[in-house]
């Protein structure tokens, strides 16, 4: 027990000694603000740092240019975490207490929201802290850190999973910035599927008998409806049939986005190609399948009446999260030891400045109370389930769930400041949330609470085989 205590202390000591450079690393990732599948600079920064720290790194893992798989150590157990680093289109913001998209860029370029810069850096810090402790004390085991791009489209983790990167893991310790400090209990995130449906008018000349036309020439012909009409009909048909996809229960959602192809013309020519993306989330794979059946039927129907063929290309499919009580209890114990984040005057004053600039009376503590205290997993579970039907076992979506199908997985939640509303129902603008996410004084406290908690959990799993065996039972 004393030996384990020393190993745990070594992990915390390493993180404490490296806080300044890890904070700067996070600032760099935040400044890159690269959207899904385009995180080239962010991935490069991780790969370079990990190699410098003695990790073997496969860059471009899973044939994804901005992914990586890093490992250190030998033998068992094999313990993992992951870093995300993608930003979100339409959320560009400088670290200032007023609305100010980043200079020199389109105002709707990408910016960090959660922010994933913090998520990734904390996981990196946890893995490096655990590695330092294991190395110092001669603890056997292998640590893996996966670079997971495109989380905002649930992109990389299903690919890593399908290609075998999670095979052989003994446990995974992951986290997410949150408006409270707790550990996910029984209700994990649900499934997310996304598909691009393409309509192609490949033989528009067959739409009408040309001998019926009074003169030759496309401008005189009855034009094949084509791909634009197919897309519009797909959009409206799905809006109608959405009512019949599944009952209004279970917190399921369906969203669409029309992708542009630049095929506009002033001639009387058939639009040849169009695309619409559908993304939906629900609490079970059965509901996901039901929604897809309706979407597929809609696509076939509208294609048939517009002279088109319809094609589906899957963007992603995730499963649902699996809880692990042993992992939850272990991580909660460590979170209690580390304690809740504490915010200094620089963070508080930045929050007050945002409130002033919005015409609000600045508050002594502008942040919601839950970011500065611990919430038990039981209390978090009760709050989460308060509005859910008893049959619903999952909520929302995130591709971390893929890890839980390969190894016991825990999801820690650690504080990321949100502004306290001046009255019930008041909503702060998104830029205010994003600006806070780039301020080290606001995000570093939660970042290092998460890093220390995960590092302790990794050390416990590496040094106490009884805990790991219980988690795997």
Coordinates of C-alpha atoms in Angstrom, one line a residue:
X1 CA 0.0 0.0 0.0
X2 CA 2.9 2.4 0.8
X3 CA 4.5 1.5 -2.5
X4 CA 1.3 2.3 -4.3
X5 CA 1.0 5.6 -2.5
X6 CA 4.5 6.5 -3.6
X7 CA 3.7 5.6 -7.2
X8 CA 0.5 7.7 -7.1
X9 CA 2.5 10.6 -5.6
X10 CA 5.0 10.4 -8.4
X11 CA 2.3 10.7 -11.1
X12 CA 0.9 13.8 -9.4
X13 CA 4.3 15.3 -8.9
X14 CA 5.1 14.9 -12.6
X15 CA 1.9 16.6 -13.6
X16 CA 2.5 19.5 -11.1
X17 CA 6.0 20.0 -12.4
X18 CA 4.8 20.1 -16.0
X19 CA 1.7 22.2 -15.6
X20 CA 3.1 25.3 -17.3
X21 CA 4.2 23.6 -20.5
X22 CA 1.0 21.5 -20.7
X23 CA -1.0 24.7 -20.3
X24 CA 1.0 26.2 -23.2
X25 CA 0.4 23.1 -25.2
X26 CA -3.4 23.4 -24.7
X27 CA -3.2 27.0 -25.8
X28 CA -1.5 26.0 -29.0
X29 CA -4.1 23.4 -29.9
X30 CA -6.9 25.9 -29.1
X31 CA -5.3 28.4 -31.4
X32 CA -5.0 25.9 -34.3
X33 CA -8.8 25.5 -34.2
X34 CA -8.9 22.9 -36.9
X35 CA -12.2 21.3 -37.9
X36 CA -13.0 17.6 -38.3
X37 CA -10.5 15.6 -40.4
X38 CA -8.4 18.7 -40.9
X39 CA -6.5 18.7 -37.6
X40 CA -3.0 18.5 -39.3
X41 CA -1.2 21.0 -37.0
X42 CA -2.8 19.6 -33.9
X43 CA -2.0 16.0 -34.7
X44 CA 1.6 17.0 -35.5
X45 CA 2.0 18.7 -32.1
X46 CA 0.8 15.6 -30.3
X47 CA 3.0 13.2 -32.3
X48 CA 6.1 15.3 -31.8
X49 CA 5.6 15.6 -28.1
X50 CA 4.8 12.0 -27.5
X51 CA 7.9 10.9 -29.5
X52 CA 10.0 13.2 -27.4
X53 CA 8.6 11.6 -24.3
X54 CA 9.7 8.1 -25.4
X55 CA 6.4 6.8 -27.0
X56 CA 6.3 4.8 -30.2
X57 CA 3.8 6.6 -32.4
X58 CA 2.0 5.5 -35.5
X59 CA 0.9 8.7 -37.3
X60 CA -2.1 8.4 -39.6
X61 CA -3.4 5.3 -37.7
X62 CA -6.4 3.6 -39.3
X63 CA -5.6 5.3 -42.6
X64 CA -6.8 8.6 -41.0
X65 CA -4.2 11.3 -41.8
X66 CA -4.9 13.2 -38.6
X67 CA -5.2 10.3 -36.2
X68 CA -2.4 8.6 -34.2
X69 CA -1.8 5.6 -32.0
X70 CA 1.0 6.0 -29.3
X71 CA 2.2 3.5 -26.9
X72 CA 4.9 3.1 -24.2
X73 CA 5.9 0.2 -21.9
X74 CA 5.6 -3.5 -22.1
X75 CA 3.6 -6.4 -20.8
X76 CA 0.2 -6.2 -19.1
X77 CA -2.0 -4.5 -18.3
X78 CA -2.6 -2.5 -21.4
X79 CA -4.3 0.8 -20.4
X80 CA -5.6 3.5 -22.7
X81 CA -7.0 7.0 -23.0
X82 CA -7.6 9.3 -26.0
X83 CA -7.1 12.9 -27.0
X84 CA -9.5 14.8 -29.2
X85 CA -8.5 18.0 -30.9
X86 CA -11.1 19.0 -33.5
X87 CA -12.9 22.4 -33.5
X88 CA -16.4 23.2 -34.6
X89 CA -17.3 25.2 -37.7
X90 CA -19.1 28.5 -37.0
X91 CA -17.5 29.0 -33.5
X92 CA -14.5 31.3 -34.2
X93 CA -13.7 33.5 -31.2
X94 CA -10.8 35.3 -29.7
X95 CA -9.9 35.1 -26.0
X96 CA -11.6 38.4 -25.2
X97 CA -14.7 39.2 -23.2
X98 CA -16.7 40.4 -26.2
X99 CA -17.7 39.0 -29.5
X100 CA -14.7 38.9 -31.8
X101 CA -14.1 36.1 -34.4
X102 CA -10.4 35.4 -35.0
X103 CA -8.8 38.1 -37.2
X104 CA -8.1 37.5 -40.9
X105 CA -10.5 34.5 -41.2
X106 CA -14.1 34.1 -42.2
X107 CA -16.4 34.8 -39.2
X108 CA -17.9 31.4 -39.3
X109 CA -14.6 29.5 -39.4
X110 CA -14.0 26.8 -36.8
X111 CA -13.4 27.4 -33.1
X112 CA -13.2 25.2 -30.0
X113 CA -16.4 24.9 -27.9
X114 CA -16.1 22.1 -25.3
X115 CA -13.1 22.7 -25.8
X116 CA -11.5 19.6 -27.2
X117 CA -8.1 21.3 -26.8
X118 CA -8.6 20.9 -23.1
X119 CA -10.0 17.4 -23.4
X120 CA -7.0 16.2 -25.4
X121 CA -4.3 17.9 -23.2
X122 CA -5.7 16.5 -20.0
X123 CA -5.6 12.9 -21.4
X124 CA -2.1 13.5 -22.6
X125 CA -1.1 14.8 -19.2
X126 CA -2.6 11.8 -17.5
X127 CA -0.8 9.3 -19.7
X128 CA 2.5 11.1 -19.3
X129 CA 2.1 11.4 -15.5
X130 CA 1.3 7.7 -15.2
X131 CA 4.2 6.8 -17.5
X132 CA 6.6 8.8 -15.4
X133 CA 5.4 7.1 -12.2
X134 CA 5.5 3.6 -13.8
X135 CA 9.0 4.3 -15.2
X136 CA 10.3 5.6 -11.9
X137 CA 9.0 2.7 -9.9
X138 CA 9.6 -0.1 -12.4
X139 CA 5.9 -0.9 -12.8
X140 CA 5.1 -3.2 -15.7
X141 CA 2.4 -2.4 -18.2
X142 CA 1.7 -0.7 -21.4
X143 CA 0.1 2.8 -21.9
X144 CA -1.7 3.8 -25.1
X145 CA -2.9 7.2 -26.1
X146 CA -5.0 7.4 -29.2
X147 CA -5.3 10.6 -31.2
X148 CA -9.0 10.7 -32.2
X149 CA -9.9 13.3 -34.8
X150 CA -13.4 14.4 -35.9
X151 CA -15.2 13.6 -32.7
X152 CA -17.8 16.2 -33.7
X153 CA -18.9 13.8 -36.4
X154 CA -18.2 10.7 -34.3
X155 CA -15.6 10.0 -36.9
X156 CA -12.4 8.2 -35.8
X157 CA -13.3 5.9 -32.9
X158 CA -15.6 3.6 -34.9
X159 CA -12.7 3.3 -37.5
X160 CA -10.1 2.6 -34.9
X161 CA -12.4 0.0 -33.4
X162 CA -13.2 -1.7 -36.7
X163 CA -9.6 -1.9 -37.6
X164 CA -8.5 -3.6 -34.4
X165 CA -6.8 -0.8 -32.6
X166 CA -8.7 -1.4 -29.4
X167 CA -8.2 -5.1 -29.4
X168 CA -6.2 -6.2 -26.4
X169 CA -7.0 -3.3 -24.2
X170 CA -7.5 -4.1 -20.5
X171 CA -9.1 -0.8 -19.5
X172 CA -9.7 2.7 -20.8
X173 CA -9.9 5.9 -18.8
X174 CA -11.5 8.8 -20.6
X175 CA -13.1 12.1 -19.8
X176 CA -15.0 15.2 -21.0
X177 CA -15.2 18.8 -19.9
X178 CA -18.5 19.3 -18.1
X179 CA -20.5 21.8 -16.1
X180 CA -19.9 19.6 -13.0
X181 CA -17.3 17.3 -11.5
X182 CA -18.4 13.7 -11.3
X183 CA -18.1 10.3 -13.0
X184 CA -20.6 8.8 -15.4
X185 CA -22.7 6.1 -13.8
X186 CA -25.2 3.8 -15.4
X187 CA -26.6 6.1 -18.1
X188 CA -24.0 6.4 -20.8
X189 CA -24.3 8.0 -24.2
X190 CA -26.3 6.5 -27.0
X191 CA -25.8 5.7 -30.7
X192 CA -25.0 8.2 -33.4
X193 CA -25.3 7.4 -37.1
X194 CA -24.7 9.7 -40.1
X195 CA -25.1 9.1 -43.8
X196 CA -24.7 11.1 -47.0
X197 CA -27.4 10.4 -49.5
X198 CA -26.4 11.3 -53.1
X199 CA -28.9 11.7 -56.0
X200 CA -27.5 11.3 -59.5
X201 CA -29.5 11.9 -62.7
X202 CA -27.2 9.7 -64.8
X203 CA -29.5 9.3 -67.9
X204 CA -31.7 12.5 -68.1
X205 CA -32.1 12.0 -71.8
X206 CA -34.4 9.1 -71.2
X207 CA -36.9 11.2 -69.3
X208 CA -39.1 12.0 -72.3
X209 CA -39.4 10.7 -75.9
X210 CA -37.4 13.3 -78.0
X211 CA -39.7 12.8 -81.0
X212 CA -42.5 14.6 -79.0
X213 CA -40.5 17.8 -79.0
X214 CA -41.4 20.4 -81.7
X215 CA -37.7 21.4 -82.3
X216 CA -34.4 20.0 -81.3
X217 CA -32.6 21.6 -78.4
X218 CA -32.5 21.3 -74.6
X219 CA -34.2 24.6 -74.1
X220 CA -37.4 23.2 -75.7
X221 CA -37.4 19.9 -73.9
X222 CA -39.4 18.8 -70.8
X223 CA -36.4 18.6 -68.6
X224 CA -35.8 15.6 -66.3
X225 CA -36.6 16.8 -62.7
X226 CA -33.1 15.7 -61.7
X227 CA -31.0 15.8 -58.5
X228 CA -32.1 19.2 -57.1
X229 CA -35.8 18.1 -57.1
X230 CA -34.8 14.8 -55.6
X231 CA -33.0 16.5 -52.8
X232 CA -35.9 18.9 -52.1
X233 CA -38.4 16.1 -52.1
X234 CA -36.1 14.1 -49.8
X235 CA -36.0 17.0 -47.4
X236 CA -39.7 17.6 -47.3
X237 CA -40.7 13.9 -47.4
X238 CA -38.4 13.2 -44.4
X239 CA -40.0 16.2 -42.6
X240 CA -43.4 14.5 -43.0
X241 CA -42.3 11.0 -42.3
X242 CA -40.3 12.0 -39.2
X243 CA -43.6 12.0 -37.3
X244 CA -43.8 8.3 -38.0
X245 CA -40.2 7.2 -37.4
X246 CA -40.6 6.7 -33.7
X247 CA -42.8 7.9 -30.9
X248 CA -42.1 11.3 -29.3
X249 CA -40.1 9.8 -26.5
X250 CA -36.6 8.6 -25.8
X251 CA -34.8 11.9 -26.6
X252 CA -34.0 10.9 -30.2
X253 CA -33.0 13.5 -32.8
X254 CA -32.6 13.7 -36.6
X255 CA -30.8 16.5 -38.3
X256 CA -29.9 17.2 -41.9
X257 CA -27.4 19.3 -43.8
X258 CA -27.5 20.1 -47.6
X259 CA -24.1 19.8 -49.2
X260 CA -23.3 22.0 -52.2
X261 CA -21.9 20.7 -55.5
X262 CA -21.5 23.9 -57.5
X263 CA -23.5 22.6 -60.5
X264 CA -25.6 25.6 -61.2
X265 CA -26.3 26.6 -64.8
X266 CA -28.5 29.0 -66.6
X267 CA -29.3 26.5 -69.4
X268 CA -32.3 24.2 -69.4
X269 CA -30.2 21.3 -68.2
X270 CA -31.0 18.6 -65.7
X271 CA -29.2 19.1 -62.4
X272 CA -27.1 16.0 -62.3
X273 CA -25.9 15.6 -58.7
X274 CA -27.0 16.6 -55.2
X275 CA -26.3 15.4 -51.6
X276 CA -27.9 15.7 -48.3
X277 CA -26.5 14.4 -45.0
X278 CA -28.7 13.0 -42.2
X279 CA -27.4 12.5 -38.7
X280 CA -29.4 10.9 -35.9
X281 CA -29.0 9.8 -32.4
X282 CA -31.0 7.7 -30.1
X283 CA -30.9 5.4 -27.1
X284 CA -30.7 2.1 -28.9
X285 CA -29.5 0.4 -32.1
X286 CA -33.0 -0.7 -32.8
X287 CA -34.3 2.8 -33.0
X288 CA -31.3 3.7 -35.2
X289 CA -32.3 1.0 -37.6
X290 CA -35.9 2.0 -37.6
X291 CA -35.0 5.6 -38.5
X292 CA -32.7 4.4 -41.3
X293 CA -35.4 2.2 -42.8
X294 CA -37.6 5.3 -43.2
X295 CA -34.8 7.4 -44.7
X296 CA -33.8 4.7 -47.1
X297 CA -37.4 4.2 -48.3
X298 CA -37.7 8.0 -48.8
X299 CA -34.5 8.1 -50.8
X300 CA -35.6 5.3 -53.1
X301 CA -39.0 6.9 -53.6
X302 CA -37.9 10.4 -54.5
X303 CA -35.2 9.1 -56.8
X304 CA -37.8 7.0 -58.7
X305 CA -40.0 10.1 -59.4
X306 CA -37.2 12.5 -60.4
X307 CA -35.2 10.4 -62.9
X308 CA -32.4 9.7 -60.4
X309 CA -30.5 7.0 -58.7
X310 CA -29.9 7.2 -54.9
X311 CA -26.7 6.2 -53.2
X312 CA -25.8 6.0 -49.5
X313 CA -22.4 6.6 -48.1
X314 CA -22.0 6.1 -44.4
X315 CA -20.1 8.7 -42.4
X316 CA -20.2 6.9 -39.1
X317 CA -22.1 4.5 -36.9
X318 CA -21.5 4.2 -33.2
X319 CA -22.9 1.8 -30.7
X320 CA -24.2 2.7 -27.2
X321 CA -22.0 3.0 -24.0
X322 CA -21.6 0.2 -21.5
X323 CA -21.3 1.1 -17.8
X324 CA -18.8 -0.3 -15.5
X325 CA -19.5 0.2 -11.8
X326 CA -16.0 -0.9 -10.6
X327 CA -14.4 1.7 -12.9
X328 CA -16.8 4.4 -11.8
X329 CA -16.2 3.7 -8.1
X330 CA -12.4 3.7 -8.5
X331 CA -12.4 7.0 -10.5
X332 CA -14.8 8.7 -8.1
X333 CA -12.5 7.8 -5.2
X334 CA -9.6 9.4 -7.0
X335 CA -11.7 12.5 -8.0
X336 CA -12.5 13.0 -4.3
X337 CA -8.8 12.8 -3.5
X338 CA -7.9 15.4 -6.1
X339 CA -10.9 17.7 -5.3
X340 CA -12.9 20.2 -7.4
X341 CA -11.3 23.0 -9.5
X342 CA -10.6 26.3 -7.9
X343 CA -10.8 29.5 -10.0
X344 CA -8.6 32.6 -9.4
X345 CA -9.5 36.2 -9.7
X346 CA -8.3 36.3 -13.3
X347 CA -10.9 33.8 -14.4
X348 CA -13.7 35.4 -12.3
X349 CA -12.9 38.9 -13.6
X350 CA -13.0 37.6 -17.2
X351 CA -16.4 36.2 -16.6
X352 CA -17.5 39.5 -15.0
X353 CA -16.2 41.4 -18.0
X354 CA -18.4 39.3 -20.3
X355 CA -21.4 40.1 -18.2
X356 CA -20.6 43.8 -18.3
X357 CA -20.3 43.8 -22.0
X358 CA -23.6 42.1 -22.3
X359 CA -25.2 44.8 -20.2
X360 CA -25.6 42.6 -17.1
X361 CA -24.7 43.3 -13.5
X362 CA -21.4 41.5 -12.9
X363 CA -21.5 38.9 -10.2
X364 CA -19.0 38.2 -7.4
X365 CA -18.8 34.6 -8.7
X366 CA -19.9 34.6 -12.4
X367 CA -19.7 30.8 -12.8
X368 CA -22.3 28.3 -12.1
X369 CA -21.8 26.6 -8.7
X370 CA -21.5 23.1 -9.9
X371 CA -18.1 23.7 -11.6
X372 CA -16.5 24.3 -8.2
X373 CA -17.8 21.4 -6.2
X374 CA -18.0 17.6 -6.5
X375 CA -21.2 15.9 -7.5
X376 CA -21.6 12.2 -6.6
X377 CA -22.2 9.8 -9.5
X378 CA -25.5 8.9 -7.8
X379 CA -26.6 12.5 -7.7
X380 CA -25.5 13.0 -11.3
X381 CA -27.4 9.9 -12.4
X382 CA -30.6 11.0 -10.6
X383 CA -30.5 14.4 -12.2
X384 CA -29.8 12.9 -15.6
X385 CA -32.6 10.5 -15.4
X386 CA -35.2 12.9 -13.9
X387 CA -36.7 13.5 -17.3
X388 CA -36.1 10.2 -18.9
X389 CA -38.6 7.3 -19.3
X390 CA -37.6 4.2 -17.3
X391 CA -37.0 2.1 -20.5
X392 CA -34.4 4.6 -21.8
X393 CA -30.9 3.5 -20.9
X394 CA -28.8 5.9 -22.9
X395 CA -28.8 9.6 -23.8
X396 CA -27.1 11.9 -26.3
X397 CA -24.2 10.7 -28.4
X398 CA -20.4 10.6 -28.4
X399 CA -18.1 8.1 -30.0
X400 CA -16.1 7.3 -26.8
X401 CA -18.7 4.6 -26.4
X402 CA -16.7 2.4 -28.8
X403 CA -14.0 1.9 -26.1
X404 CA -16.6 0.4 -23.8
X405 CA -17.2 -2.5 -26.2
X406 CA -13.5 -3.5 -26.1
X407 CA -12.5 -3.0 -22.4
X408 CA -13.9 -1.7 -19.1
X409 CA -14.2 2.0 -19.6
X410 CA -14.9 4.9 -17.3
X411 CA -15.9 8.4 -18.3
X412 CA -14.8 11.2 -15.9
X413 CA -16.5 14.6 -16.1
X414 CA -14.6 17.6 -14.8
X415 CA -15.5 21.3 -14.5
X416 CA -15.4 23.6 -17.5
X417 CA -16.8 27.1 -16.4
X418 CA -20.1 28.2 -17.6
X419 CA -21.5 31.6 -16.8
X420 CA -24.2 31.9 -14.1
X421 CA -27.5 33.2 -15.7
X422 CA -28.9 36.4 -14.1
X423 CA -32.4 35.0 -14.2
X424 CA -34.1 31.7 -15.1
X425 CA -34.2 31.1 -18.8
X426 CA -31.5 33.6 -19.7
X427 CA -29.1 32.2 -22.4
X428 CA -25.6 33.6 -22.9
X429 CA -24.4 33.8 -26.5
X430 CA -22.2 31.1 -27.8
X431 CA -19.2 33.4 -28.2
X432 CA -19.1 34.0 -24.4
X433 CA -18.8 30.2 -23.8
X434 CA -16.1 29.9 -26.5
X435 CA -14.1 32.8 -25.2
X436 CA -14.0 31.3 -21.7
X437 CA -12.8 28.0 -23.3
X438 CA -9.6 29.7 -24.5
X439 CA -8.7 31.4 -21.2
X440 CA -6.1 29.3 -19.3
X441 CA -7.2 30.7 -16.0
X442 CA -10.7 29.4 -16.7
X443 CA -9.9 26.0 -18.2
X444 CA -6.6 24.9 -16.6
X445 CA -8.2 24.1 -13.2
X446 CA -10.6 21.5 -14.7
X447 CA -7.9 20.3 -17.1
X448 CA -5.5 19.4 -14.3
X449 CA -8.3 18.0 -12.0
X450 CA -9.1 15.6 -14.9
X451 CA -5.4 14.9 -15.6
X452 CA -4.6 14.0 -12.0
X453 CA -7.7 11.9 -11.5
X454 CA -7.1 9.9 -14.6
X455 CA -3.4 9.5 -13.8
X456 CA -4.3 8.1 -10.4
X457 CA -6.8 5.7 -11.9
X458 CA -4.3 4.5 -14.5
X459 CA -1.7 3.9 -11.8
X460 CA -4.3 2.0 -9.6
X461 CA -5.2 -0.2 -12.6
X462 CA -1.5 -0.8 -13.3
X463 CA -0.6 -1.7 -9.7
X464 CA -3.7 -3.4 -8.3
X465 CA -4.6 -6.5 -10.3
X466 CA -7.6 -7.2 -8.1
X467 CA -9.3 -3.9 -9.1
X468 CA -8.7 -4.6 -12.8
X469 CA -10.0 -8.2 -12.4
X470 CA -13.1 -6.9 -10.8
X471 CA -13.7 -4.4 -13.6
X472 CA -13.3 -7.1 -16.2
X473 CA -15.5 -9.6 -14.3

